[in-house]
Coordinates of C-alpha atoms and ligand atoms in Angstrom, one line a residue:
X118 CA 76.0 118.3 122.8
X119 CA 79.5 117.4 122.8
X120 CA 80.8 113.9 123.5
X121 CA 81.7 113.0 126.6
X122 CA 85.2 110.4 126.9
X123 CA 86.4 108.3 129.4
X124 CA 90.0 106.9 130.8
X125 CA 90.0 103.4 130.3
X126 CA 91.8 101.2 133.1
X127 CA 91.9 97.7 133.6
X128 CA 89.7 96.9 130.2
X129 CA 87.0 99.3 131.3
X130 CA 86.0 102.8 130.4
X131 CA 85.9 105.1 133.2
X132 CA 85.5 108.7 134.7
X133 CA 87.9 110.5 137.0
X134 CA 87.8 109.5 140.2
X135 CA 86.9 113.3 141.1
X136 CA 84.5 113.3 138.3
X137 CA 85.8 116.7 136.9
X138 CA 86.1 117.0 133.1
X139 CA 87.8 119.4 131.3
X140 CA 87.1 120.4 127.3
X141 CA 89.3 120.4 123.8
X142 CA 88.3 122.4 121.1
X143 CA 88.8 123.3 117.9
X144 CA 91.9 125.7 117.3
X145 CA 90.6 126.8 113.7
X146 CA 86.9 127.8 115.5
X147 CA 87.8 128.4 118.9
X148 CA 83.8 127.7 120.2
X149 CA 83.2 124.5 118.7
X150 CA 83.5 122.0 121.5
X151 CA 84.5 118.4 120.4
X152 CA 84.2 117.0 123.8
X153 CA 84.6 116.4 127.9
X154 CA 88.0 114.5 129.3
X155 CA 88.1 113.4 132.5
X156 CA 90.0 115.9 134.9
X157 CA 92.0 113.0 135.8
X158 CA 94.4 112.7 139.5
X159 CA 97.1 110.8 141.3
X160 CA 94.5 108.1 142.3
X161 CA 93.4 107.6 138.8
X162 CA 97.3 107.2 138.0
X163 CA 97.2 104.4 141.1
X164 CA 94.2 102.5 139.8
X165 CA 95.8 102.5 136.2
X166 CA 99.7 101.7 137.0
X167 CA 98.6 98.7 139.5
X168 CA 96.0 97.2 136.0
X169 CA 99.1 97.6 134.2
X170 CA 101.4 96.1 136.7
X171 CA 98.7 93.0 137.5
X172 CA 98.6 92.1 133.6
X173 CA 102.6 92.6 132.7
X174 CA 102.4 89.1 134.3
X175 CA 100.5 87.5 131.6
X176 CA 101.5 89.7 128.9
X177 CA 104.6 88.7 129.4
X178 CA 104.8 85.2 128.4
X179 CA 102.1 85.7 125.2
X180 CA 104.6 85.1 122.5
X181 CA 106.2 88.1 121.1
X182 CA 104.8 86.5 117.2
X183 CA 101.3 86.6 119.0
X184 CA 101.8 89.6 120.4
X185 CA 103.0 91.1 116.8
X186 CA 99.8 89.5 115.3
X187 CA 97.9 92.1 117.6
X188 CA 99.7 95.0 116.1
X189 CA 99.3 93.7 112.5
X190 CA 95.4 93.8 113.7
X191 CA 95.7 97.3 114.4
X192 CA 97.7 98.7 111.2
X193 CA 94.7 97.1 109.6
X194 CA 92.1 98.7 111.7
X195 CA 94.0 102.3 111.6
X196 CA 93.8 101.9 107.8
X197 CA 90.2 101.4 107.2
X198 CA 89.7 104.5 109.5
X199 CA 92.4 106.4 108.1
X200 CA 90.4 109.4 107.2
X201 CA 88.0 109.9 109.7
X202 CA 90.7 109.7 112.1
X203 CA 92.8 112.3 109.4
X204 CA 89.4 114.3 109.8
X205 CA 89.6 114.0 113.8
X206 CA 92.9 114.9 114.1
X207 CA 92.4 118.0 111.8
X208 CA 90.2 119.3 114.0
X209 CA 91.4 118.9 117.2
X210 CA 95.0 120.2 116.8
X211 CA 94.3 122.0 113.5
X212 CA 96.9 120.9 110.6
X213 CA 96.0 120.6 107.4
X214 CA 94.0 117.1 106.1
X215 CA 97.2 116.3 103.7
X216 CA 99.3 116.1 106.9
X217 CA 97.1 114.8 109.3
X218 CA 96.5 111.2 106.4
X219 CA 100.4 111.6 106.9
X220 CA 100.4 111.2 110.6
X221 CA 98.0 108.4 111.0
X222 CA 99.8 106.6 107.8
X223 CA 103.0 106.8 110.0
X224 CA 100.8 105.0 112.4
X225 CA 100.1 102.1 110.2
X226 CA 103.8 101.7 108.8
X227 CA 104.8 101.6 112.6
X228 CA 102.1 99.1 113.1
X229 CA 103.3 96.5 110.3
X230 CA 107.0 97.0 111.4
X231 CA 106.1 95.9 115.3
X232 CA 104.2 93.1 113.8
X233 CA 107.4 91.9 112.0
X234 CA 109.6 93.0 115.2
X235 CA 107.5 90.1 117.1
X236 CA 109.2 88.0 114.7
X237 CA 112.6 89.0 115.2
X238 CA 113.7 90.5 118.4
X239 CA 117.0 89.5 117.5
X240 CA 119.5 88.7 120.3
X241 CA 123.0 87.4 120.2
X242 CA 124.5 84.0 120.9
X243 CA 128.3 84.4 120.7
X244 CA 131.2 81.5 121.7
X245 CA 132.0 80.6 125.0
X246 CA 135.7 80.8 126.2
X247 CA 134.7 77.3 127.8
X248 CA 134.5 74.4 126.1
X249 CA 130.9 72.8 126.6
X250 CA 129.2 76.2 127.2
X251 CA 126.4 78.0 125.3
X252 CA 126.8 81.8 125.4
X253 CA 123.6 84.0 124.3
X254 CA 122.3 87.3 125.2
X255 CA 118.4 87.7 124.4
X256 CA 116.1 90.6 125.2
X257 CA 112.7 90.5 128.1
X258 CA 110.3 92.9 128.9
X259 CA 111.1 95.6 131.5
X260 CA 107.7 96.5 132.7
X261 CA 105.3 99.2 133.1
X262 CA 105.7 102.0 130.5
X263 CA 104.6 105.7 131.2
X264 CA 104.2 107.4 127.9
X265 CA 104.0 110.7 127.7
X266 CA 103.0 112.6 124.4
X267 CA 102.8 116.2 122.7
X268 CA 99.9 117.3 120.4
X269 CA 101.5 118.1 117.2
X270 CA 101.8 114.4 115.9
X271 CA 98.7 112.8 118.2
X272 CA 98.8 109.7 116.4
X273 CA 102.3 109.2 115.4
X274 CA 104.0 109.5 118.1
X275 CA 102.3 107.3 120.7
X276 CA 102.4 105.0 118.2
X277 CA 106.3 105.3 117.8
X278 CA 106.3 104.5 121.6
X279 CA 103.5 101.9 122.5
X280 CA 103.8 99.7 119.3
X281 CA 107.5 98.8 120.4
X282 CA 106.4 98.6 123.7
X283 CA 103.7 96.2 123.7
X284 CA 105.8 93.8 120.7
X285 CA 108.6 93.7 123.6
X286 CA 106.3 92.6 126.3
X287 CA 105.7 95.6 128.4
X288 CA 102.5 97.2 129.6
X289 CA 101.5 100.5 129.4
X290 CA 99.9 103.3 130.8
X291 CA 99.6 106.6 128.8
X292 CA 99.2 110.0 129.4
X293 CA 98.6 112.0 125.9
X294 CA 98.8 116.1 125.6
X295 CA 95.6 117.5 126.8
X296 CA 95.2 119.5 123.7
X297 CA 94.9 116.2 121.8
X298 CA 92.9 113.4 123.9
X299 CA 90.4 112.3 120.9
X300 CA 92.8 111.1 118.8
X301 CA 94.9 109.4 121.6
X302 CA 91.6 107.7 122.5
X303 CA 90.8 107.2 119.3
X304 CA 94.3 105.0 119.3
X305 CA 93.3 102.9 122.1
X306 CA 90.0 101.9 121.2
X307 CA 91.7 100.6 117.8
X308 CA 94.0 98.5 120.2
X309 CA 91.2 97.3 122.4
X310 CA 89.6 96.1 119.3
X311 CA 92.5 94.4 117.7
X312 CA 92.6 92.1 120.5
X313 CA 94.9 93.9 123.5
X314 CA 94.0 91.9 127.0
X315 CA 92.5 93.9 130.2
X316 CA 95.0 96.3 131.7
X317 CA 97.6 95.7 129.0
X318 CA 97.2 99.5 127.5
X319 CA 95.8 102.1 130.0
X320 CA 94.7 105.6 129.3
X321 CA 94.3 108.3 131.7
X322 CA 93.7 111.5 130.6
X323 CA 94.4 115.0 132.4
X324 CA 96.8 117.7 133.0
X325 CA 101.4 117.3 132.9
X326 CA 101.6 118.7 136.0
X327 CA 99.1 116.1 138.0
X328 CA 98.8 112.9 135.6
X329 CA 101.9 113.2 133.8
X330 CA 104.2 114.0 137.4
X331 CA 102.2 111.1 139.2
X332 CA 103.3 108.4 136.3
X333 CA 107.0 109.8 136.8
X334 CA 107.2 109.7 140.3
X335 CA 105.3 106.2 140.8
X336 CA 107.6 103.6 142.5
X337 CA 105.7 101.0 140.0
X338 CA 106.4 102.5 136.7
X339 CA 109.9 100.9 135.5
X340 CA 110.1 103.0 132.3
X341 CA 109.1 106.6 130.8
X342 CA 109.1 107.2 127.2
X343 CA 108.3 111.3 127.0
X344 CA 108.2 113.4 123.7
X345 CA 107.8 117.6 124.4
X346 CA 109.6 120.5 125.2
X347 CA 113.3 120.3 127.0
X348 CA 112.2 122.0 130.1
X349 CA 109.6 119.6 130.8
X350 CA 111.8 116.7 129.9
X351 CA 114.5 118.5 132.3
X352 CA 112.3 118.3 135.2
X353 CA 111.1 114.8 134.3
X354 CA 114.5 113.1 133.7
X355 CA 115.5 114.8 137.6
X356 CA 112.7 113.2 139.5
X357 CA 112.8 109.9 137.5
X358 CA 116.2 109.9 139.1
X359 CA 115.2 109.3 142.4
X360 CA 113.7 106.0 141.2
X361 CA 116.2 105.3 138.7
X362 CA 113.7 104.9 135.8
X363 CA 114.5 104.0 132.5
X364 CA 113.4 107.4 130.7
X365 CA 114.0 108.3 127.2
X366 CA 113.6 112.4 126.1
X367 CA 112.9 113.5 122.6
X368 CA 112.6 117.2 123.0
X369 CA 113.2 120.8 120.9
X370 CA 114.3 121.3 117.8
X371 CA 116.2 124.6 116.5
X372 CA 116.6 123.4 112.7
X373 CA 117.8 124.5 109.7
X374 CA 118.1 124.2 106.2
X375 CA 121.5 125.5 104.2
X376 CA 121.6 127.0 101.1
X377 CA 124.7 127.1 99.2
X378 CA 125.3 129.0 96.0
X379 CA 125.4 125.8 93.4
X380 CA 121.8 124.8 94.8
X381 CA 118.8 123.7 92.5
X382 CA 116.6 127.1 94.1
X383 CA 113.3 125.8 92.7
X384 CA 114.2 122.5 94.7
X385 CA 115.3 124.5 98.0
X386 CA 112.7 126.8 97.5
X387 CA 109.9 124.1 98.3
X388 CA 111.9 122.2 100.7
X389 CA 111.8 125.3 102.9
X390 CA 108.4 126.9 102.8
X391 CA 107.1 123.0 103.8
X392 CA 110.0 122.4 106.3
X393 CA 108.8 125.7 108.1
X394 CA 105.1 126.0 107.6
X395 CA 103.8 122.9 107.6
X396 CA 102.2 122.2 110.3
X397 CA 101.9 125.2 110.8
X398 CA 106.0 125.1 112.0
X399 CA 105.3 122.7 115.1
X400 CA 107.0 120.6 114.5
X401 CA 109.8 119.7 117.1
X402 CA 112.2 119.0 113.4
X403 CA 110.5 122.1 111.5
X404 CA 112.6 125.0 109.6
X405 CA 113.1 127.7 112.0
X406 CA 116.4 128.8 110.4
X407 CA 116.9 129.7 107.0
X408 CA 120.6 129.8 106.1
X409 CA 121.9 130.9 102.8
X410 CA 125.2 131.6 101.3
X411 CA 125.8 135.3 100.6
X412 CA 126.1 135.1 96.5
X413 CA 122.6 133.6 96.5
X414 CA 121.2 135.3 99.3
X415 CA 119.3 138.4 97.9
X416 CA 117.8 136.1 95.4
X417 CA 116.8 132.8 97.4
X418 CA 115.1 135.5 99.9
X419 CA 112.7 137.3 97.5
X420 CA 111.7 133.9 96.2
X421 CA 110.9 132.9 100.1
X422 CA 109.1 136.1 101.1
X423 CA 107.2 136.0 97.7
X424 CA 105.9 132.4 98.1
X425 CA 105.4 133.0 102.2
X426 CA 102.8 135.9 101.0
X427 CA 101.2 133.2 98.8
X428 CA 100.3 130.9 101.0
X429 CA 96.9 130.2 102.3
X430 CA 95.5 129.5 105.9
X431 CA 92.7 128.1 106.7
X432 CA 90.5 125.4 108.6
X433 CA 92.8 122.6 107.9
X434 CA 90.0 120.2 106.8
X435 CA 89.1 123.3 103.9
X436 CA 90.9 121.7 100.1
X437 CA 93.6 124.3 99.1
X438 CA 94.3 125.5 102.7
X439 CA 98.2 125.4 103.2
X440 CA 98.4 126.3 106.7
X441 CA 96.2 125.7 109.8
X442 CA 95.7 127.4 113.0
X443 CA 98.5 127.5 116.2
X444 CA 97.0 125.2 118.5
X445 CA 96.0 127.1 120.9
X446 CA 95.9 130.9 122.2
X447 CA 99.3 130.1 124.2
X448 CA 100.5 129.0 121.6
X449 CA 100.1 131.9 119.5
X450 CA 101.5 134.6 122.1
X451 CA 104.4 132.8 122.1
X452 CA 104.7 133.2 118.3
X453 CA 103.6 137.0 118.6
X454 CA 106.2 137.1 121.2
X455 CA 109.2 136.2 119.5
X456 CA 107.7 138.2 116.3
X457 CA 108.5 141.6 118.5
X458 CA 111.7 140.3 120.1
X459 CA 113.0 139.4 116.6
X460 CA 112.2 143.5 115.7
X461 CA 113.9 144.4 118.5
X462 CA 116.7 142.7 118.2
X463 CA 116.9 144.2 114.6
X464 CA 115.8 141.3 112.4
X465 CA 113.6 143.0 109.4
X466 CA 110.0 141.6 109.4
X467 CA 110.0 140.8 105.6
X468 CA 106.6 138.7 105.4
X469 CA 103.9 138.4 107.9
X470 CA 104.8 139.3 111.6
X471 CA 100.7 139.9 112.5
X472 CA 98.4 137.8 113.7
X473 CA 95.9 137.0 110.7
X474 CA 92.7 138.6 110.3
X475 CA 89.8 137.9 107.2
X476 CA 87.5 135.6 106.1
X477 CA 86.8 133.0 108.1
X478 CA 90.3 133.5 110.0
X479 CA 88.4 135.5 113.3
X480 CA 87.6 132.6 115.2
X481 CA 91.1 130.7 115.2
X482 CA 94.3 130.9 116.5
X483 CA 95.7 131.8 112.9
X484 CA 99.3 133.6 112.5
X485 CA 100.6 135.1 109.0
X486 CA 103.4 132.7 108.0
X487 CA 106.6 135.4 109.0
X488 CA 109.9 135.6 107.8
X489 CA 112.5 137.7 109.2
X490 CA 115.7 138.8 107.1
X491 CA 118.8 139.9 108.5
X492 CA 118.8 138.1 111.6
X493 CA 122.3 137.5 113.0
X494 CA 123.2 133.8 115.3
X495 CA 123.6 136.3 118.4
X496 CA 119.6 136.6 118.1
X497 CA 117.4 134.9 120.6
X498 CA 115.2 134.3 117.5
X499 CA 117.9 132.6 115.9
X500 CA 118.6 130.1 119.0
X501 CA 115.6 129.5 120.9
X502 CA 112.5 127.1 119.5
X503 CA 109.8 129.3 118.5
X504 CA 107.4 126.5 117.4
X505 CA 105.2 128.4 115.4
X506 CA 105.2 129.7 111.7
X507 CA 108.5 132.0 111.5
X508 CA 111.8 131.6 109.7
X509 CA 114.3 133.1 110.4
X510 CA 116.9 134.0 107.5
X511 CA 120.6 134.6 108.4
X512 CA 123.2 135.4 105.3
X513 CA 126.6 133.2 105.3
X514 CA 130.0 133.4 103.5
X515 CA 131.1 129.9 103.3
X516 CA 130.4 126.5 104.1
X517 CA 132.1 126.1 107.4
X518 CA 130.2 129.2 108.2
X519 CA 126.8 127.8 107.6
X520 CA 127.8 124.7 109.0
X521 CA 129.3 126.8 112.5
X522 CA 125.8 129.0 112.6
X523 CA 123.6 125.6 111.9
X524 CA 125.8 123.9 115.0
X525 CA 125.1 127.3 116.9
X526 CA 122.4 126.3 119.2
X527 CA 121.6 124.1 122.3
X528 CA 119.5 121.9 120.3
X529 CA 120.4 119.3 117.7
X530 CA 117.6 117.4 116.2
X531 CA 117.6 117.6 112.8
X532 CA 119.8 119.7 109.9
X533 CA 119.4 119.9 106.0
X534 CA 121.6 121.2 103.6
X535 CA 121.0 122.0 99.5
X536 CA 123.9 121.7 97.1
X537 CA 124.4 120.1 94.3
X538 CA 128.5 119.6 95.0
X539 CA 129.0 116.4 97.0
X540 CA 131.7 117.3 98.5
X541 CA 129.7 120.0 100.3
X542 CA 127.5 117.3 101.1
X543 CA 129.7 114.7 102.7
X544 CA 131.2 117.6 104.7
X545 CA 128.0 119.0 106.1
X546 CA 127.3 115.4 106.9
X547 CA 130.2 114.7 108.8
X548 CA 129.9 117.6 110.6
X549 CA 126.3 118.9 111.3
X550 CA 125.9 118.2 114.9
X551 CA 122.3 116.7 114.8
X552 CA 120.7 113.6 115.1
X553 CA 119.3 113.7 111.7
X554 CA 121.1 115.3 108.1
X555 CA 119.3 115.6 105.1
X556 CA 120.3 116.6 101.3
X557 CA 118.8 118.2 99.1
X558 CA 115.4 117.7 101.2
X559 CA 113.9 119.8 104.0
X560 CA 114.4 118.7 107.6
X561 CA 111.3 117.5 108.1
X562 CA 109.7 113.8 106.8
X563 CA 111.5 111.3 109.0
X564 CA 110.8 107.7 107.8
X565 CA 109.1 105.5 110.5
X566 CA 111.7 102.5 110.0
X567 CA 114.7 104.5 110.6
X568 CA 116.0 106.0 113.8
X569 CA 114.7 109.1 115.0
X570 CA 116.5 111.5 117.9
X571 CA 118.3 114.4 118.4
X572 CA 122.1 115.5 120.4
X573 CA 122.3 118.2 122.8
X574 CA 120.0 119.1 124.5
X575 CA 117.4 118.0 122.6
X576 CA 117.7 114.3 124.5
X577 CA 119.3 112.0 126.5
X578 CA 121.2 109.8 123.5
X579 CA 117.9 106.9 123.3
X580 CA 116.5 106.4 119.5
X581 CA 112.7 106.0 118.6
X582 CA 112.1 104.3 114.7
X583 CA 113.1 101.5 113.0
X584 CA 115.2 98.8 115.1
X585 CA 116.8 101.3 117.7
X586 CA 113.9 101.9 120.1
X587 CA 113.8 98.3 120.8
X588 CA 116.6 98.7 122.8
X589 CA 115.2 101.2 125.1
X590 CA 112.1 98.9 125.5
X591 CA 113.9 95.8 126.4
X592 CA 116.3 94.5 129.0
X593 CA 119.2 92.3 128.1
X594 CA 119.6 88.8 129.8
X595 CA 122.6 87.2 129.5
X596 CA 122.5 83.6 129.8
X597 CA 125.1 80.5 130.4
X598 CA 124.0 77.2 129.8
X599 CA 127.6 75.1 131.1
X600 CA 127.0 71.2 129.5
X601 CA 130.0 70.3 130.9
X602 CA 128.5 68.3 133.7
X603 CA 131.5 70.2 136.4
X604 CA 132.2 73.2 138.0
X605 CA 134.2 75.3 135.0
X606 CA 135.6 78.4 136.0
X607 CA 135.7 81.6 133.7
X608 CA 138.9 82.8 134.1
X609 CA 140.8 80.6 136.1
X610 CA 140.2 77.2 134.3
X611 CA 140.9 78.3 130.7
X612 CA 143.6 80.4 131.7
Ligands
LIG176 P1 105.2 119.9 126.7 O1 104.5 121.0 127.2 O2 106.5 119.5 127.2 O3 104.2 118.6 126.9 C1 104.4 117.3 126.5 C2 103.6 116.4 127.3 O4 104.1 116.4 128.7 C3 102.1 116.6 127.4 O5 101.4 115.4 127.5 C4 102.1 117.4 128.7 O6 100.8 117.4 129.3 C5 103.1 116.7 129.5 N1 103.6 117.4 130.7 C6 103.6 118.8 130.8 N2 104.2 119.1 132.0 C7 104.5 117.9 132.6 C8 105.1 117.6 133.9 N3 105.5 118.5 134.7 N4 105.3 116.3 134.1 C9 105.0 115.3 133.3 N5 104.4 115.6 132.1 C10 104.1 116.9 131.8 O7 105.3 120.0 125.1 P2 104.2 120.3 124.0 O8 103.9 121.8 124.1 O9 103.0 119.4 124.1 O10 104.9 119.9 122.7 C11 105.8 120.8 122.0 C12 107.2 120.4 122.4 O11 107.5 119.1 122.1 C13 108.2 121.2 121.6 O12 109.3 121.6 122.4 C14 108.7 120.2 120.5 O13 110.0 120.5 120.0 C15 108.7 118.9 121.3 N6 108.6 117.8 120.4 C16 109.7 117.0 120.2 C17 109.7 115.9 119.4 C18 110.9 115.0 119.2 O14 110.7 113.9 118.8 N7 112.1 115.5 119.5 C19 108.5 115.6 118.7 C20 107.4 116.5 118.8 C21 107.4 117.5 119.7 P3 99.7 118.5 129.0 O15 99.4 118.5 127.5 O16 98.5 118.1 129.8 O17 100.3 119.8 129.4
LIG177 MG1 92.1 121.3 120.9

């Protein structure tokens, strides 16, 4: 029997209102069940937004120390569960145990920094140009928070979004990916035992299309926080519009790694096999391009194709498994898809390109980590997110070449260069258009105190991490405080 879960609303666990349920199972043995969701609706989304509404009153004016205290509660909490969490994760969305200890740690660090943020908050105070007058500018609450979430960090990033949120005052409701709802839940029980009031966090499970559109079309919700694709976040940013929410989008990823001729190899060589397979390469700031400057290029790609063949897949929670399942069967047609428009297009299929068969593999949504050679910047599978394991490998002249083909997409999350000349470096840094650089590392492992978003198209300019995603989750007030005892007039009576 597999377990059932509930929504929880207002402090209490629930069912839909409809009562329907739907299932999540495991992607690395497609008929293990690991439990019911409720099929939630618009009046679920009601009941949920007016709890969260009815307690932003209260939550409010809990001080934001106190309120910091909570989260402290839960990093403590999410570390004595670490691993069965890790184990949860694993098999609900399928990456390896080694990643999925990675994703709840990034939990906890986000935890202790909130706790500190409750403590800070910093806002301005800055001169007056009247004499007797106290200038300051100091940051409130904004409301009720949709959050909206993908499956390939469960933990992670709702953390990244409801931490902040909560420290600044809001109240929230959240909508995780339907592919992951055990670990989301899994997230709010922790809260609710750390000591979050009634109505303050709200979960309602169910599908994009029907929970998720209902949170971004309530008149009652003041903010939505959303992490997923760009054409979802597209349609969400237009109908937020008609309310004028607050929305932030952190969305695809097209990223990839340079390789110039005076690069430690060894070093660039295991920056890119985890940048693109780990997690299985969905990651929205995985490796999908591979570019390498020509002298090197034979070389660096033998090395890549011979280590690709290496690797092992496997049930994620197996030791010595490298690579998990794709998440689910969608998932993997995609991946198969872009696998036969790459040959089409003339890219060379130099490792992989099947979906993986043997021992144990039948039952999961495996794919052979793929690498294809020769593919030119024209290619669709050099521009378009794949989000699955496949690099693709394109060969360069010069540095303002690699830099030009790395800049050559509609996305610009994250970008990573190897060299060991820093001039090289300074240049690629100054001019990779992306939110994030890196040197001499891969382009994944993003650090949960510093700021974390992409240009282009993959989001609308907000920050999550560190000190920057405070500002999307709090309003500025300014305030005058004249001691003068008279009318002073900015402007005219200093003039
Ligand atoms: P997705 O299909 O866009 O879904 C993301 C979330 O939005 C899920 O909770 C989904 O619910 C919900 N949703 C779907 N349609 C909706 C709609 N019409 N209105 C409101 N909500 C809706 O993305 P995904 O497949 O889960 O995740 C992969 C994508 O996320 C990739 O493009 C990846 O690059 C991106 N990503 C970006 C970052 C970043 O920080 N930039 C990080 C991780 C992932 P259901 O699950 O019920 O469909
Ligand atoms: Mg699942």
């Amino acid at each position: 029997m597999s377990k059932k879960f509930q929504n929880y609303v207002s402090g209490t666990w629930v069912d839909a209102k409809s009562g329907k349920v739907f299932e999540n199972r495991n992607p690395a043995h497609w008929d293990t069940v690991l439990g019911t969701f409720p099929l939630s609706g618009k009046e679920d989304v009601d009941e949920a937004v007016r709890a969260a509404r009815r307690a932003f009153e209260s939550w409010r004016l809990v001080p934001a120390p106190k309120r910091g205290d909570i989260m402290r509660a839960v990093g403590d909490i999410m570390t004595r569960r670490k691993e069965e969490l890790a184990l949860q994760m694993t098999r609900e969305m399928g990456k390896v145990l080694l990643e999925t200890r990675g994703d709840v740690q990034e939990g906890i660090d986000t935890a202790y920094y909130a706790a500190s943020e409750g403590r800070r908050l910093f806002g301005h105070t800055v001169p007056s140009e009247l004499p007797n007058k106290f200038n300051m500018a100091v940051r409130m609450p904004v409301g009720v928070a949709a959050i909206i979430t993908p499956w390939n960090f469960p933990m992670a990033i709702p953390t990244w979004k409801i931490f902040p949120a909560l420290v600044s005052g809001n109240t929230v409701v959240f909508k995780p990916a339907s592919d992951t709802p055990a670990t989301a839940t899994a997230l709010v029980e922790i809260l609710v035992e750390a000591g979050v009031p009634p109505g303050v966090v709200n979960i309602v499970h169910g599908g994009g299309s029907e929970v998720g559109m209902a949170l971004v079309e309530h008149p009652d919700i003041d903010l939505i926080s959303f992490t997923g694709s760009t054409s979802v976040g597209k349609k969400i940013s237009e109908v937020a519009s008609k309310t004028l929410k607050r929305v932030s989008l952190e969305l695809g990823g097209k990223n990839a790694q340079i390789v110039m001729d005076d690069a430690n190899l060894d070093l660039a060589l295991e920056g890119v096999l985890w940048g693109a397979f780990g997690t299985t390469g969905q990651r929205c700031t995985a490796t999908s391009r591979l570019i390498i400057h020509e002298p090197v290029y034979d070389k660096f790609l033998s090395m890549v194709v011979d280590k690709s063949k290496k690797m092992r897949l496997g049930d994620g929670s197996d030791e010595g498994v490298d690579v998990g399942p794709c998440v689910n069967e969608n998932q993997r047609k995609t991946v198969d898809s872009y696998v036969q428009i790459g040959r089409s297009e003339g890219a060379k299929v130099v490792a992989g390109g099947t979906i993986a068969s043997g021992n144990g593999l039948s039952k999961g949504w495996f794919y052979e980590p793929t690498v294809l050679a020769d593919v030119t910047q024209e290619m669709r599978v050099a521009k378009e997110e794949i989000f699955g394991p496949v690099l693709s490998v394109i060969k360069v002249r010069s540095l303002d070449e690699a830099i030009a083909v790395s800049n050559n997409t509609m996305y610009g999350l994250s970008s990573s260069i190897y060299t060991q000349d820093i001039n090289n470096a300074y240049r690629a840094i100054r001019d990779l258009k992306a939110g994030i650089t890196y040197v001499n590392a891969p382009t994944i492992g993003a650090e949960a105190h510093m700021p974390f978003g992409g240009v282009k198209e993959t989001g609308n300019g907000h920050r999550e991490g560190g000190w920057t995603v405070y500002d999307f989750f709090t309003e500025w007030k300014t305030v005058y405080v004249d001691y003068s005892g008279k009318l002073q007039r900015a402007q005219i009576d200093n003039s």
